[in-house]
mmCIF file of C-alpha atoms in Angstrom:
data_model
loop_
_atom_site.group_PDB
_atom_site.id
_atom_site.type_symbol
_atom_site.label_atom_id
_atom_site.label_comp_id
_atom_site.label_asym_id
_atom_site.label_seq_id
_atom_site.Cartn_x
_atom_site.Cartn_y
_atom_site.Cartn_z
ATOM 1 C CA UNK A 12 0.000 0.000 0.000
ATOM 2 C CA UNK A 13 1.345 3.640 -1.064
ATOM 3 C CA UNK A 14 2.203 6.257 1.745
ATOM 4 C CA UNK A 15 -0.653 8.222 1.907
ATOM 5 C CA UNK A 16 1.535 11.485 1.941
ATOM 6 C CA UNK A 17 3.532 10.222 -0.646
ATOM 7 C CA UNK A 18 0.226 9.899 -2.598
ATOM 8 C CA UNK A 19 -0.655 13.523 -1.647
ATOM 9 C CA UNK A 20 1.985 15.224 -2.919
ATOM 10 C CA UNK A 21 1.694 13.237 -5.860
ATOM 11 C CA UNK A 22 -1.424 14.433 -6.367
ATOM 12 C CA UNK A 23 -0.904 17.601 -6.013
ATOM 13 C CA UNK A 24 2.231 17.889 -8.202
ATOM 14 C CA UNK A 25 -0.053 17.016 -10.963
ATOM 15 C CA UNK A 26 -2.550 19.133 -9.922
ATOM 16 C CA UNK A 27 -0.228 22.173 -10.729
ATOM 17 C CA UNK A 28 1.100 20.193 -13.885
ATOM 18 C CA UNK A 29 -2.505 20.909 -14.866
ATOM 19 C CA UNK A 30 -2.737 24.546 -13.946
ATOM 20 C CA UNK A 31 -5.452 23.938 -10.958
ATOM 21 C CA UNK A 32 -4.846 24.489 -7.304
ATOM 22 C CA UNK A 33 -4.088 21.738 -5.240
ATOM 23 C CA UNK A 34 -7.479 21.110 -2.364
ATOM 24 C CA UNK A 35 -6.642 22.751 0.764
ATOM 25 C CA UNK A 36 -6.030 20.003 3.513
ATOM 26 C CA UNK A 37 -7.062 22.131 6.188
ATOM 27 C CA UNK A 38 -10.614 22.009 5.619
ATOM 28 C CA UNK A 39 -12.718 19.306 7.450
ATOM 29 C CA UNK A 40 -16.641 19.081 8.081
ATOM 30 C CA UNK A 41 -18.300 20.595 10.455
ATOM 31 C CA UNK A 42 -15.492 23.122 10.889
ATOM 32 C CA UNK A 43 -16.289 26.257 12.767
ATOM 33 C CA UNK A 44 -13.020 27.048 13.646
ATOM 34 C CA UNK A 45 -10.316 29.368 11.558
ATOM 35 C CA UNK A 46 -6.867 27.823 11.852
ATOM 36 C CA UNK A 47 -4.074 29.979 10.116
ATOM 37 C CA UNK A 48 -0.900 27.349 9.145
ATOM 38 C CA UNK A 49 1.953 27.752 6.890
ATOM 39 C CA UNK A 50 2.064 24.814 5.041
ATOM 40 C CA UNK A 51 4.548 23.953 2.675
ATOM 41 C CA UNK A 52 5.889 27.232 2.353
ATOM 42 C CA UNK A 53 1.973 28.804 1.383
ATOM 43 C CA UNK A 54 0.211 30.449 4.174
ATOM 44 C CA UNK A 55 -3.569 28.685 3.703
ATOM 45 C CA UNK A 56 -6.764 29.182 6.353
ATOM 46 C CA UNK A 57 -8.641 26.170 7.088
ATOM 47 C CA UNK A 58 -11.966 25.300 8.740
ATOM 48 C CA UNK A 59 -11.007 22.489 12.059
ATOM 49 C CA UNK A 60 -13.974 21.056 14.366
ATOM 50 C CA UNK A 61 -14.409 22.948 17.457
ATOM 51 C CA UNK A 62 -16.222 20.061 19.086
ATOM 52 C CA UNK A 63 -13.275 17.340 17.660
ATOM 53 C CA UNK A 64 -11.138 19.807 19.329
ATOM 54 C CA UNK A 65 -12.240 19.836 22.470
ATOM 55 C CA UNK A 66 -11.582 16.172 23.569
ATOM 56 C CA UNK A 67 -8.479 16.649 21.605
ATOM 57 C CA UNK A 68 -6.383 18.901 23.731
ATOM 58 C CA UNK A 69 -6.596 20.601 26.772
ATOM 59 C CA UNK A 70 -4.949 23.547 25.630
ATOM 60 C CA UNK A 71 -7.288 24.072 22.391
ATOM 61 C CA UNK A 72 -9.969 23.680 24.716
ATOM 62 C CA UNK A 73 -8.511 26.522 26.089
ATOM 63 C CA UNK A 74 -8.225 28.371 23.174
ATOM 64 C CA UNK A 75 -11.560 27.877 21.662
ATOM 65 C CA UNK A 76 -13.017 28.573 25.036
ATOM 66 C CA UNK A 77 -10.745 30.805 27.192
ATOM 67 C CA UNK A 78 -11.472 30.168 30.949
ATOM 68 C CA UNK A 79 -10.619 34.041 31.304
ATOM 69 C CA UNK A 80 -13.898 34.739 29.003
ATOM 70 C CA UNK A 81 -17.802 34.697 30.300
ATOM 71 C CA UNK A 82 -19.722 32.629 27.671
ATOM 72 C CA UNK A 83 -22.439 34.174 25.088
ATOM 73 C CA UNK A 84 -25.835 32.994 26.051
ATOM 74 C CA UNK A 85 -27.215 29.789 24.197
ATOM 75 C CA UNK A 86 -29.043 30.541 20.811
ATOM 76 C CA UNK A 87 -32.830 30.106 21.086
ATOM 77 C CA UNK A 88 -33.843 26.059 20.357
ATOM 78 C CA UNK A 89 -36.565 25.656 17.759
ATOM 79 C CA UNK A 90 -40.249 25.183 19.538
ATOM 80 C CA UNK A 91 -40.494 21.724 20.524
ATOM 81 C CA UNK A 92 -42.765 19.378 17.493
ATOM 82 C CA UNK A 93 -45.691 19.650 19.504
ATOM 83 C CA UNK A 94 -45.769 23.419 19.252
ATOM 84 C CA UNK A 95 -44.471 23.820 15.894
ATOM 85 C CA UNK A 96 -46.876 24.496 12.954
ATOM 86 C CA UNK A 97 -44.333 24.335 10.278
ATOM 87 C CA UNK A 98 -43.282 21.359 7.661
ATOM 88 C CA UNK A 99 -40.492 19.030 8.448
ATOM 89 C CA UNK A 100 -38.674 20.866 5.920
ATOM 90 C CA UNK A 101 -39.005 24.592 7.275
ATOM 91 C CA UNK A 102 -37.948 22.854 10.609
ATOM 92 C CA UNK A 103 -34.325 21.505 9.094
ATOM 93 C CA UNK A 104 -33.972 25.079 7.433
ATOM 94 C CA UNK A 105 -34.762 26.585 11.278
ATOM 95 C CA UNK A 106 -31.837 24.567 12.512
ATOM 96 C CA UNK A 107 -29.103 25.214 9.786
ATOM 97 C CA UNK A 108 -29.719 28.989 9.967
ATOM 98 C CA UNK A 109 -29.463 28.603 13.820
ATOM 99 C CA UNK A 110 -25.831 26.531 13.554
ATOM 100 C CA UNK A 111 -24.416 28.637 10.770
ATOM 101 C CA UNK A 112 -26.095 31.747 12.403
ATOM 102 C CA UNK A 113 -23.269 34.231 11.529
ATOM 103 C CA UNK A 114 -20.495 33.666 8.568
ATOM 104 C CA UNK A 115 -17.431 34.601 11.199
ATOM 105 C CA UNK A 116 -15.940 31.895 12.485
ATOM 106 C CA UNK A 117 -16.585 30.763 16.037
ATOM 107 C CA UNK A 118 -12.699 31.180 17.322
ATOM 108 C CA UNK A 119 -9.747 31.544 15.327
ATOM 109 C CA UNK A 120 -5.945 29.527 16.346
ATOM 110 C CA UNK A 121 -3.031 30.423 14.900
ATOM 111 C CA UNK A 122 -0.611 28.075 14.172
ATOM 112 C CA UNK A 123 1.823 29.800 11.848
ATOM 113 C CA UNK A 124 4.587 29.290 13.861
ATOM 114 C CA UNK A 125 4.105 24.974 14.312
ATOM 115 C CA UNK A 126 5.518 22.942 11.257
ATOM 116 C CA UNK A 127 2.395 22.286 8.871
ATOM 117 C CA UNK A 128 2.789 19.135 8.031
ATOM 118 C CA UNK A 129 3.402 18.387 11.502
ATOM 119 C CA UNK A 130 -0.425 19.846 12.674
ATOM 120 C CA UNK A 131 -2.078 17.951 9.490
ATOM 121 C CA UNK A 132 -0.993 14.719 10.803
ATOM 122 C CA UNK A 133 -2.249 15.768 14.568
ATOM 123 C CA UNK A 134 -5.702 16.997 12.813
ATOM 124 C CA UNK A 135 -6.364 14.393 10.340
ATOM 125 C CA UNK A 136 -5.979 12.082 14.026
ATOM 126 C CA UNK A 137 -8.183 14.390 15.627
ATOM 127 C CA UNK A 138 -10.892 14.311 12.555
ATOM 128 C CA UNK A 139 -10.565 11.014 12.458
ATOM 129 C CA UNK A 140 -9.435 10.684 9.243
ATOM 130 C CA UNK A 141 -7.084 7.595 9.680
ATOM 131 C CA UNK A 142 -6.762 6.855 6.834
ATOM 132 C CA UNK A 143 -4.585 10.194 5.899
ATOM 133 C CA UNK A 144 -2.529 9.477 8.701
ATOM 134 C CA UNK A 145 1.086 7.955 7.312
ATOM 135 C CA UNK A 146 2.031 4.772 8.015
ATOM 136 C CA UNK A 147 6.153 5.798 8.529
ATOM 137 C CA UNK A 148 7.102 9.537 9.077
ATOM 138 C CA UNK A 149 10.156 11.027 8.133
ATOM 139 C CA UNK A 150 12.473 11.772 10.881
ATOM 140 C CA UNK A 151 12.013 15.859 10.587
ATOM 141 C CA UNK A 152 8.104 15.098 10.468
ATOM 142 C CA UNK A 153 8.160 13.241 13.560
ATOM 143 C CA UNK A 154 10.320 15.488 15.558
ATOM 144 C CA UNK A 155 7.470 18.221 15.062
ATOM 145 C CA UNK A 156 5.305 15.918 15.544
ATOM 146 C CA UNK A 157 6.697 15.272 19.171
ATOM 147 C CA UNK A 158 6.846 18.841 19.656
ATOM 148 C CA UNK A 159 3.508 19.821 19.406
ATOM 149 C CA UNK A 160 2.053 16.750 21.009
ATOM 150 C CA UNK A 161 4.014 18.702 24.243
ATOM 151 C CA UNK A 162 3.072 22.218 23.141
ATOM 152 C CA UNK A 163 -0.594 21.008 23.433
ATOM 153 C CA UNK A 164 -0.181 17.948 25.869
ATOM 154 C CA UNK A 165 -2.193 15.436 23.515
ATOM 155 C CA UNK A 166 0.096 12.273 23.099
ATOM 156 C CA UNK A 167 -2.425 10.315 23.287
ATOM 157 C CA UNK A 168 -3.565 10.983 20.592
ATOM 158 C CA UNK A 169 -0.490 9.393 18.453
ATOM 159 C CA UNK A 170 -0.297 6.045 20.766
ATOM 160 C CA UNK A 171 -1.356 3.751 17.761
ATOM 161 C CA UNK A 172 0.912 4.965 15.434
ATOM 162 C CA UNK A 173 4.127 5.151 17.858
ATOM 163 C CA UNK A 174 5.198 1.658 17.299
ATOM 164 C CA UNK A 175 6.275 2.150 13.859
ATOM 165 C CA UNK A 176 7.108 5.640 13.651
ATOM 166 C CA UNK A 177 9.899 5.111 16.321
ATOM 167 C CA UNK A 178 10.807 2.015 15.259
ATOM 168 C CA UNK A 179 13.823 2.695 13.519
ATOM 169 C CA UNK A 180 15.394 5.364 15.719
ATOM 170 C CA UNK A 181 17.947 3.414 17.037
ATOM 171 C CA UNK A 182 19.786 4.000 14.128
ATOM 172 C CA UNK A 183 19.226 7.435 14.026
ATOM 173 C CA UNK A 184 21.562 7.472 17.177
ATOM 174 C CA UNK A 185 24.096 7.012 14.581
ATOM 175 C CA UNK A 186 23.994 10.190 12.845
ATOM 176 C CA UNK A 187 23.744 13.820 13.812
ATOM 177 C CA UNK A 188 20.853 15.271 15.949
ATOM 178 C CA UNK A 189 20.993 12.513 18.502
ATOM 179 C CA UNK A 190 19.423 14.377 20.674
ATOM 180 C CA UNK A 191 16.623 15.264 18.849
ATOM 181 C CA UNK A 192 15.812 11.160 18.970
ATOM 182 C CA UNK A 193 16.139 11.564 22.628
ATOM 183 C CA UNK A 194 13.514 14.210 23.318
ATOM 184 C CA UNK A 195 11.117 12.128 21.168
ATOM 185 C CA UNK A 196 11.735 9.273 23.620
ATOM 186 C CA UNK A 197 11.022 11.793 26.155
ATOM 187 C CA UNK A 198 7.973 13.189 24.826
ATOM 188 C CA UNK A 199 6.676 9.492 24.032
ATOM 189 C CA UNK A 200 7.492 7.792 27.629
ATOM 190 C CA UNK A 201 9.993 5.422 25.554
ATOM 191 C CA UNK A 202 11.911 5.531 29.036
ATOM 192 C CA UNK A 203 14.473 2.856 28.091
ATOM 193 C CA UNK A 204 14.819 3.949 25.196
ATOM 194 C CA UNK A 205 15.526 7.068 26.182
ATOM 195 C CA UNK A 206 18.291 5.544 28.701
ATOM 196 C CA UNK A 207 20.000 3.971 25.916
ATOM 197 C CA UNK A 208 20.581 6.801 23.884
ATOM 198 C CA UNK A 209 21.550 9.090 27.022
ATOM 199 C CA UNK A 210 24.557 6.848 28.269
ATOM 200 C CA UNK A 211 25.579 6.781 24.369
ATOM 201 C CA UNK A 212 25.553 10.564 23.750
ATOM 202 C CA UNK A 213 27.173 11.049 27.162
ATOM 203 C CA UNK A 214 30.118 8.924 25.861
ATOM 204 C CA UNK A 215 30.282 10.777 22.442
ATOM 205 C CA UNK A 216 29.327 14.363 23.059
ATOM 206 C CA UNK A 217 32.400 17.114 22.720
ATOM 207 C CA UNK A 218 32.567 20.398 23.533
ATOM 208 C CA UNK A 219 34.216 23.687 22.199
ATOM 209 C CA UNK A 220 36.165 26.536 23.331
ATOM 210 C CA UNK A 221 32.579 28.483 24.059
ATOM 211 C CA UNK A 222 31.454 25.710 26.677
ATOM 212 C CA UNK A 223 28.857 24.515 23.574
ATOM 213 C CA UNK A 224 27.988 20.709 23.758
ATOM 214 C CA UNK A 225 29.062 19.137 19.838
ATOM 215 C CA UNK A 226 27.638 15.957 18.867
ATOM 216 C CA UNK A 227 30.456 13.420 17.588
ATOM 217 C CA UNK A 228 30.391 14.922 14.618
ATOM 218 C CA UNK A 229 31.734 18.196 15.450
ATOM 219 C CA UNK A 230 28.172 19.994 15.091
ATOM 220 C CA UNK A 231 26.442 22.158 17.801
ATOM 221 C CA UNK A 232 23.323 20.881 19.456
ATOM 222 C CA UNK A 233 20.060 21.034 17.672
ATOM 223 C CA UNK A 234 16.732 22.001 19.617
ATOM 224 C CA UNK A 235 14.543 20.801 20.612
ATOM 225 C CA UNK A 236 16.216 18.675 23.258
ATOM 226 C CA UNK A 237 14.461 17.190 26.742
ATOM 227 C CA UNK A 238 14.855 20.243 29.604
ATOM 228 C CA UNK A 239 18.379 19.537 31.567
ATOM 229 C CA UNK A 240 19.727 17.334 29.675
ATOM 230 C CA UNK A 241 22.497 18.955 28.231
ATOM 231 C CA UNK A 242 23.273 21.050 31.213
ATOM 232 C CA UNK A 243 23.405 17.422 33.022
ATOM 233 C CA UNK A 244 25.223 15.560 30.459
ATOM 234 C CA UNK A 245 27.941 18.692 30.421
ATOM 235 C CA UNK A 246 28.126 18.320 34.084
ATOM 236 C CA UNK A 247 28.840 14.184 33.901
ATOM 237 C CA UNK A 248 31.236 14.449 30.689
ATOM 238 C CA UNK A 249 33.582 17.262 32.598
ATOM 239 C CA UNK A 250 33.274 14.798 36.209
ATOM 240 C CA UNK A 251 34.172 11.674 33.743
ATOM 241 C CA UNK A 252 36.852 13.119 32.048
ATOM 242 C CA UNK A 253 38.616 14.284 35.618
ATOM 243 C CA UNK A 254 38.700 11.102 36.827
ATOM 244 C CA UNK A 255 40.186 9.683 33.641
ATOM 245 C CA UNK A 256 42.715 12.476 32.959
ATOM 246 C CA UNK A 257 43.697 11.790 37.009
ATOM 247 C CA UNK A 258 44.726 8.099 36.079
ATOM 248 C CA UNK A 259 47.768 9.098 34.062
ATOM 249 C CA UNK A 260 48.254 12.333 36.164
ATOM 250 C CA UNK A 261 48.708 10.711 39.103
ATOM 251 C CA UNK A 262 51.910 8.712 37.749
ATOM 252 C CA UNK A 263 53.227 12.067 36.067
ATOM 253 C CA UNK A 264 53.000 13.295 39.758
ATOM 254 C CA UNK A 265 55.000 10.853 41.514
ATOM 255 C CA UNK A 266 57.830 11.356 39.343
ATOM 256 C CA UNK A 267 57.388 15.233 39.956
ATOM 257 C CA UNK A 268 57.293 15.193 43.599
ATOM 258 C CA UNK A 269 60.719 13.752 44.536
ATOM 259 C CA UNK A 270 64.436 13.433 43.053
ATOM 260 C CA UNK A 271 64.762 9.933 44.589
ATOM 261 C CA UNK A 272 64.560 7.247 41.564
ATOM 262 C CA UNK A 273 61.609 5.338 41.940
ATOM 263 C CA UNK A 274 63.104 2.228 40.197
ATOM 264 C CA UNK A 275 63.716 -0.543 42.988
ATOM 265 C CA UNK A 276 65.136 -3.582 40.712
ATOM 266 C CA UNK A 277 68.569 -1.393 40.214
ATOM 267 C CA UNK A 278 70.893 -4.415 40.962
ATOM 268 C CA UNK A 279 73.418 -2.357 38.548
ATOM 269 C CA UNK A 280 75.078 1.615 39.578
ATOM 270 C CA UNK A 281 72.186 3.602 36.998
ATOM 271 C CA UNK A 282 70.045 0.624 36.020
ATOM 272 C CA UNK A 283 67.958 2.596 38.554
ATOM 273 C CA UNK A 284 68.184 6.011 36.685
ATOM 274 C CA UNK A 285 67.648 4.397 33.328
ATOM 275 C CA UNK A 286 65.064 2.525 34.452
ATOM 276 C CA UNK A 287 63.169 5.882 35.340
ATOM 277 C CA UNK A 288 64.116 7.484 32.404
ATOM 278 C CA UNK A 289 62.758 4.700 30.290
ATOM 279 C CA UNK A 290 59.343 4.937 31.868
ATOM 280 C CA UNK A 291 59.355 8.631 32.465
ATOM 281 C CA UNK A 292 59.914 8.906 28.835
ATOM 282 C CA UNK A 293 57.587 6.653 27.670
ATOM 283 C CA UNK A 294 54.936 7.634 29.634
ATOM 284 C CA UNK A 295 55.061 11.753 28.797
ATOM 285 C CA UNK A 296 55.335 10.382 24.710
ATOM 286 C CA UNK A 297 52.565 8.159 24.764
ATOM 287 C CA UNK A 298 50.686 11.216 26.767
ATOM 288 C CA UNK A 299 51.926 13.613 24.089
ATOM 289 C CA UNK A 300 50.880 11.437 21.277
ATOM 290 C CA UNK A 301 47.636 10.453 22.773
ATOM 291 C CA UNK A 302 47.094 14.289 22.835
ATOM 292 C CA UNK A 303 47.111 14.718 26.742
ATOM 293 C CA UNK A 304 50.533 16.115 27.305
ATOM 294 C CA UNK A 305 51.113 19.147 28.070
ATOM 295 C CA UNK A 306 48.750 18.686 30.978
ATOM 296 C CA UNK A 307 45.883 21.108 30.525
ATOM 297 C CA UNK A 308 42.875 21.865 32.837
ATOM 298 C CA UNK A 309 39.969 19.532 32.021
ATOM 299 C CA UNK A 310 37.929 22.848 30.479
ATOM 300 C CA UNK A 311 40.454 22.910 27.807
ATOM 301 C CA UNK A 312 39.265 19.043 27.093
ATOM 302 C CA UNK A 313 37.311 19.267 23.895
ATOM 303 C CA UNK A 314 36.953 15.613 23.327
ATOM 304 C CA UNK A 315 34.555 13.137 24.000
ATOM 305 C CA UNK A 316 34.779 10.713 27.220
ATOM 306 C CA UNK A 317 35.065 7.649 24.509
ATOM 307 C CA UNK A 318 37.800 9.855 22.720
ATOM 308 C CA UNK A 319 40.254 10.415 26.487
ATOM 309 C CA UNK A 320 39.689 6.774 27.505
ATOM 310 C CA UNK A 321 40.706 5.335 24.315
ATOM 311 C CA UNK A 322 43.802 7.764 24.176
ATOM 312 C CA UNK A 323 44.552 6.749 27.922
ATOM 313 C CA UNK A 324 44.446 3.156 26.867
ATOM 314 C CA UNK A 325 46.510 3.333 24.215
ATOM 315 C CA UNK A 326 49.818 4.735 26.276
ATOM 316 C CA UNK A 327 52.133 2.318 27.194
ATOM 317 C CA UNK A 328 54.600 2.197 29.418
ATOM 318 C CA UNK A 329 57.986 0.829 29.093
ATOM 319 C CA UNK A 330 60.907 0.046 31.788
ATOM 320 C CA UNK A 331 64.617 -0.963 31.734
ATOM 321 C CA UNK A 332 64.865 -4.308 30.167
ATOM 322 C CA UNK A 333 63.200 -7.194 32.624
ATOM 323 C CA UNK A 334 62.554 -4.596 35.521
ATOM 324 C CA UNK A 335 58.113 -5.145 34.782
ATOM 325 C CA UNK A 336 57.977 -5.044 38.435
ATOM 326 C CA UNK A 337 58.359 -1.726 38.436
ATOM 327 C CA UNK A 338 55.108 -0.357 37.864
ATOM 328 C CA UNK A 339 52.279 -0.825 35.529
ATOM 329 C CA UNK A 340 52.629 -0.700 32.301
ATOM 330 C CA UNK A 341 48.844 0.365 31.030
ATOM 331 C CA UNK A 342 45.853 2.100 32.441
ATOM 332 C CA UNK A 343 43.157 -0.496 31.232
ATOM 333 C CA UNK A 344 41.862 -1.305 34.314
ATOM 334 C CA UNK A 345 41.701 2.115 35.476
ATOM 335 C CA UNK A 346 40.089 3.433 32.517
ATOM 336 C CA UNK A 347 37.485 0.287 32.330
ATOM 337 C CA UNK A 348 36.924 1.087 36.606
ATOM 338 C CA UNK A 349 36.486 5.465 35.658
ATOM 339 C CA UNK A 350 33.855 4.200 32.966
ATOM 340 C CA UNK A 351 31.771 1.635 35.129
ATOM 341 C CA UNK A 352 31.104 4.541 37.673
ATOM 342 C CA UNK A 353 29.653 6.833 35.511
ATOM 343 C CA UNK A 354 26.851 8.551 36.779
ATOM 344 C CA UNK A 355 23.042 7.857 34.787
ATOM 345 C CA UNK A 356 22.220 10.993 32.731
ATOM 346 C CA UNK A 357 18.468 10.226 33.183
ATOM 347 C CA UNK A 358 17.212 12.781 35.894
ATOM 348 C CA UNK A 359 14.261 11.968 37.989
ATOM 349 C CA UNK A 360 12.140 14.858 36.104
ATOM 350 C CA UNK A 361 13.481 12.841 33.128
ATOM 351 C CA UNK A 362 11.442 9.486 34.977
ATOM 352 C CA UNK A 363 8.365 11.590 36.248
ATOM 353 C CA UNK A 364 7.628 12.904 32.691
ATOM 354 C CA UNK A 365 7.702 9.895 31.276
ATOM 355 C CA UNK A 366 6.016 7.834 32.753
ATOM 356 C CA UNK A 367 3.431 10.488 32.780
ATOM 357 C CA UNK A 368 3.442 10.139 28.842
ATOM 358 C CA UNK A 369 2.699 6.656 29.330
ATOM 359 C CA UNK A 370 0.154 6.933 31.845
ATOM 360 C CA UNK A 371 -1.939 9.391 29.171
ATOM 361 C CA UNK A 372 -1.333 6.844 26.370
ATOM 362 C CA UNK A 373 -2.536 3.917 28.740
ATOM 363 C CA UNK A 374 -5.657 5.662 29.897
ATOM 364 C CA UNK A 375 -6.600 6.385 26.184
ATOM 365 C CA UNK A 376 -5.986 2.814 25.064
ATOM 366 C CA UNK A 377 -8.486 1.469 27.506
ATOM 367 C CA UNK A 378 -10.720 3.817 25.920
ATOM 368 C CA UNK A 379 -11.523 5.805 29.662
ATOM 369 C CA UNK A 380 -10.008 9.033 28.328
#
């Protein structure tokens, strides 16, 4: 079966092949509402259901019917059939001049500033015109998608069509705006999910000389992103990288701190002294090539976590000829003990949010909402 979007614009490419004007998608029955949208790059009005609306989104609701605002009294009902003198037909004409009683609209909503495409697919659900609805979004689509379902707190309303328009974002994790895919996780209650790709930016995420958080692929952070995240995953990547730049620090230091050799298999006058300078040597090279040495303050650390460990673990250290007793001659199990401890991104407002989300898309799916 064909994408029904991918059928739409279809349509309406030949539609303008033919010189007419492609329908406007913004108009559904029984609207008596004005929405304002810029969709696909044309400004168009359309006509939404106030009523559809209303059990739609709390903050619509609002919108249509502002809490601030005292009500206009109820139009006049027709006299009851009892009373009424006139034909069946003069009775139906009664009614449709009392519900289409003025040619305003009954509330107008602008959305000019939400993606359009994104508020079709949220009005089509709301209209209940399902069939409209894609099957697969694009990545950009869904993002918008996720932020308006916050903006007007109505997830529920996209719980049948969330397994399979999420169910490839694990390998969006893979390419820039990762966390983008985590603050649809967020917005959708996808709570391990949205675990998983945490701990994996954590590792990957740079920074620059500003203080700005850069994906692994050099590029500044694209809203929207869940709130505290990135001020939480800066904080963990600058503790992380401390502890791992302390690992080779620390054995930089004890050569500092005294002028006494440190080498305790000298058997030989300067086996000692050679035996330092082999390892003293080997150790500030392998720090230099890893990119560590000159020691700098960890601000000045523009790497990732995965980047430092993997340059830790690659320095090795070297001593005079059989003297391994020495001292150690990697930092593996440091590095693998500094990674183990690191602290879970995921913030309890994080947890209380979601499962929040979930709670709303439960309570529709039992049909109670």
């Amino acid at each position: 079966m064909s994408n029904p979007s991918n059928s739409s614009s279809s349509t309406d490419s030949g539609l303008r092949m033919a010189g007419q004007t492609p329908p406007n998608p913004f108009l559904f029955d029984a609207g008596d509402v004005q929405i304002l949208v810029n969709y696909k790059e044309k400004p168009l009005v359309g006509m939404i259901c106030s009523q559809a609306l209303l059990h739609a989104s709390p903050v619509l609701k609002k919108f249509i019917f502002p809490p601030w605002k005292v009500a206009p009294p109820f139009l006049p009902l027709p006299k009851p059939e009892t009373e009424s003198t006139e034909s069946p037909r003069a009775r139906r004409s009664t009614l449709a001049v009392i519900s289409t009683s003025s040619q305003a609209p009954f509330a107008t909503i602008d959305c000019t500033e939400d993606d359009g495409e994104a508020v079709l697919v949220l009005l089509n659900i709301i209209h209940l015109k399902h069939r409209l609805v894609p099957k697969r979004l694009q990545f950009s689509i869904l993002i918008q998608v996720a932020v308006l379902c916050e903006k007007y707190m109505c997830v529920y309303l996209v719980q049948p069509w969330l397994s399979t328009w999420t169910d490839n974002l694990k390998f969006r994790t893979k390419y820039p705006m990762a966390e983008q895919v985590l603050y649809t996780h967020w917005v959708f209650g996808q709570e391990e999910e949205f675990e998983t790709v945490a701990k994996s930016i954590l590792l990957e995420v740079k920074t620059n000389k500003d203080g700005q958080l850069l994906n692994k692929y050099g590029w500044l952070w694209s809203e929207p992103f869940p709130p505290g995240i990135a001020e939480n995953i800066f904080r963990i990547r600058k503790e992380t990288i401390e502890s791992l730049l302390a690992i080779p620090h620390a054995m930089v230091s004890k050569y500092e701190k005294t002028n006494d050799n440190l080498c305790q298999l000298g058997d030989v006058t300067g086996e000692d002294n050679a035996c330092d300078g082999t390892s003293w040597g080997s150790l500030t090279r392998g720090m230099q090539i890893a990119g560590l040495w000159p020691i700098k303050p960890v601000d000045e650390s523009y790497l990732s976590v995965d980047e430092i460990a993997s340059a830790i673990e690659s320095i090795h250290i070297y001593y005079f000829h059989t003297h391994h007793g020495c001292g150690k001659s990697n930092f593996y199990q440091e590095v693998g003990g500094a990674l183990r401890r690191i602290e879970n991104p995921v913030m309890d407002s994080h947890k209380i949010h979601m499962a929040r989300q979930r709670a709303l898309m439960e309570f529709d799916d039992r049909g109670q909402s």
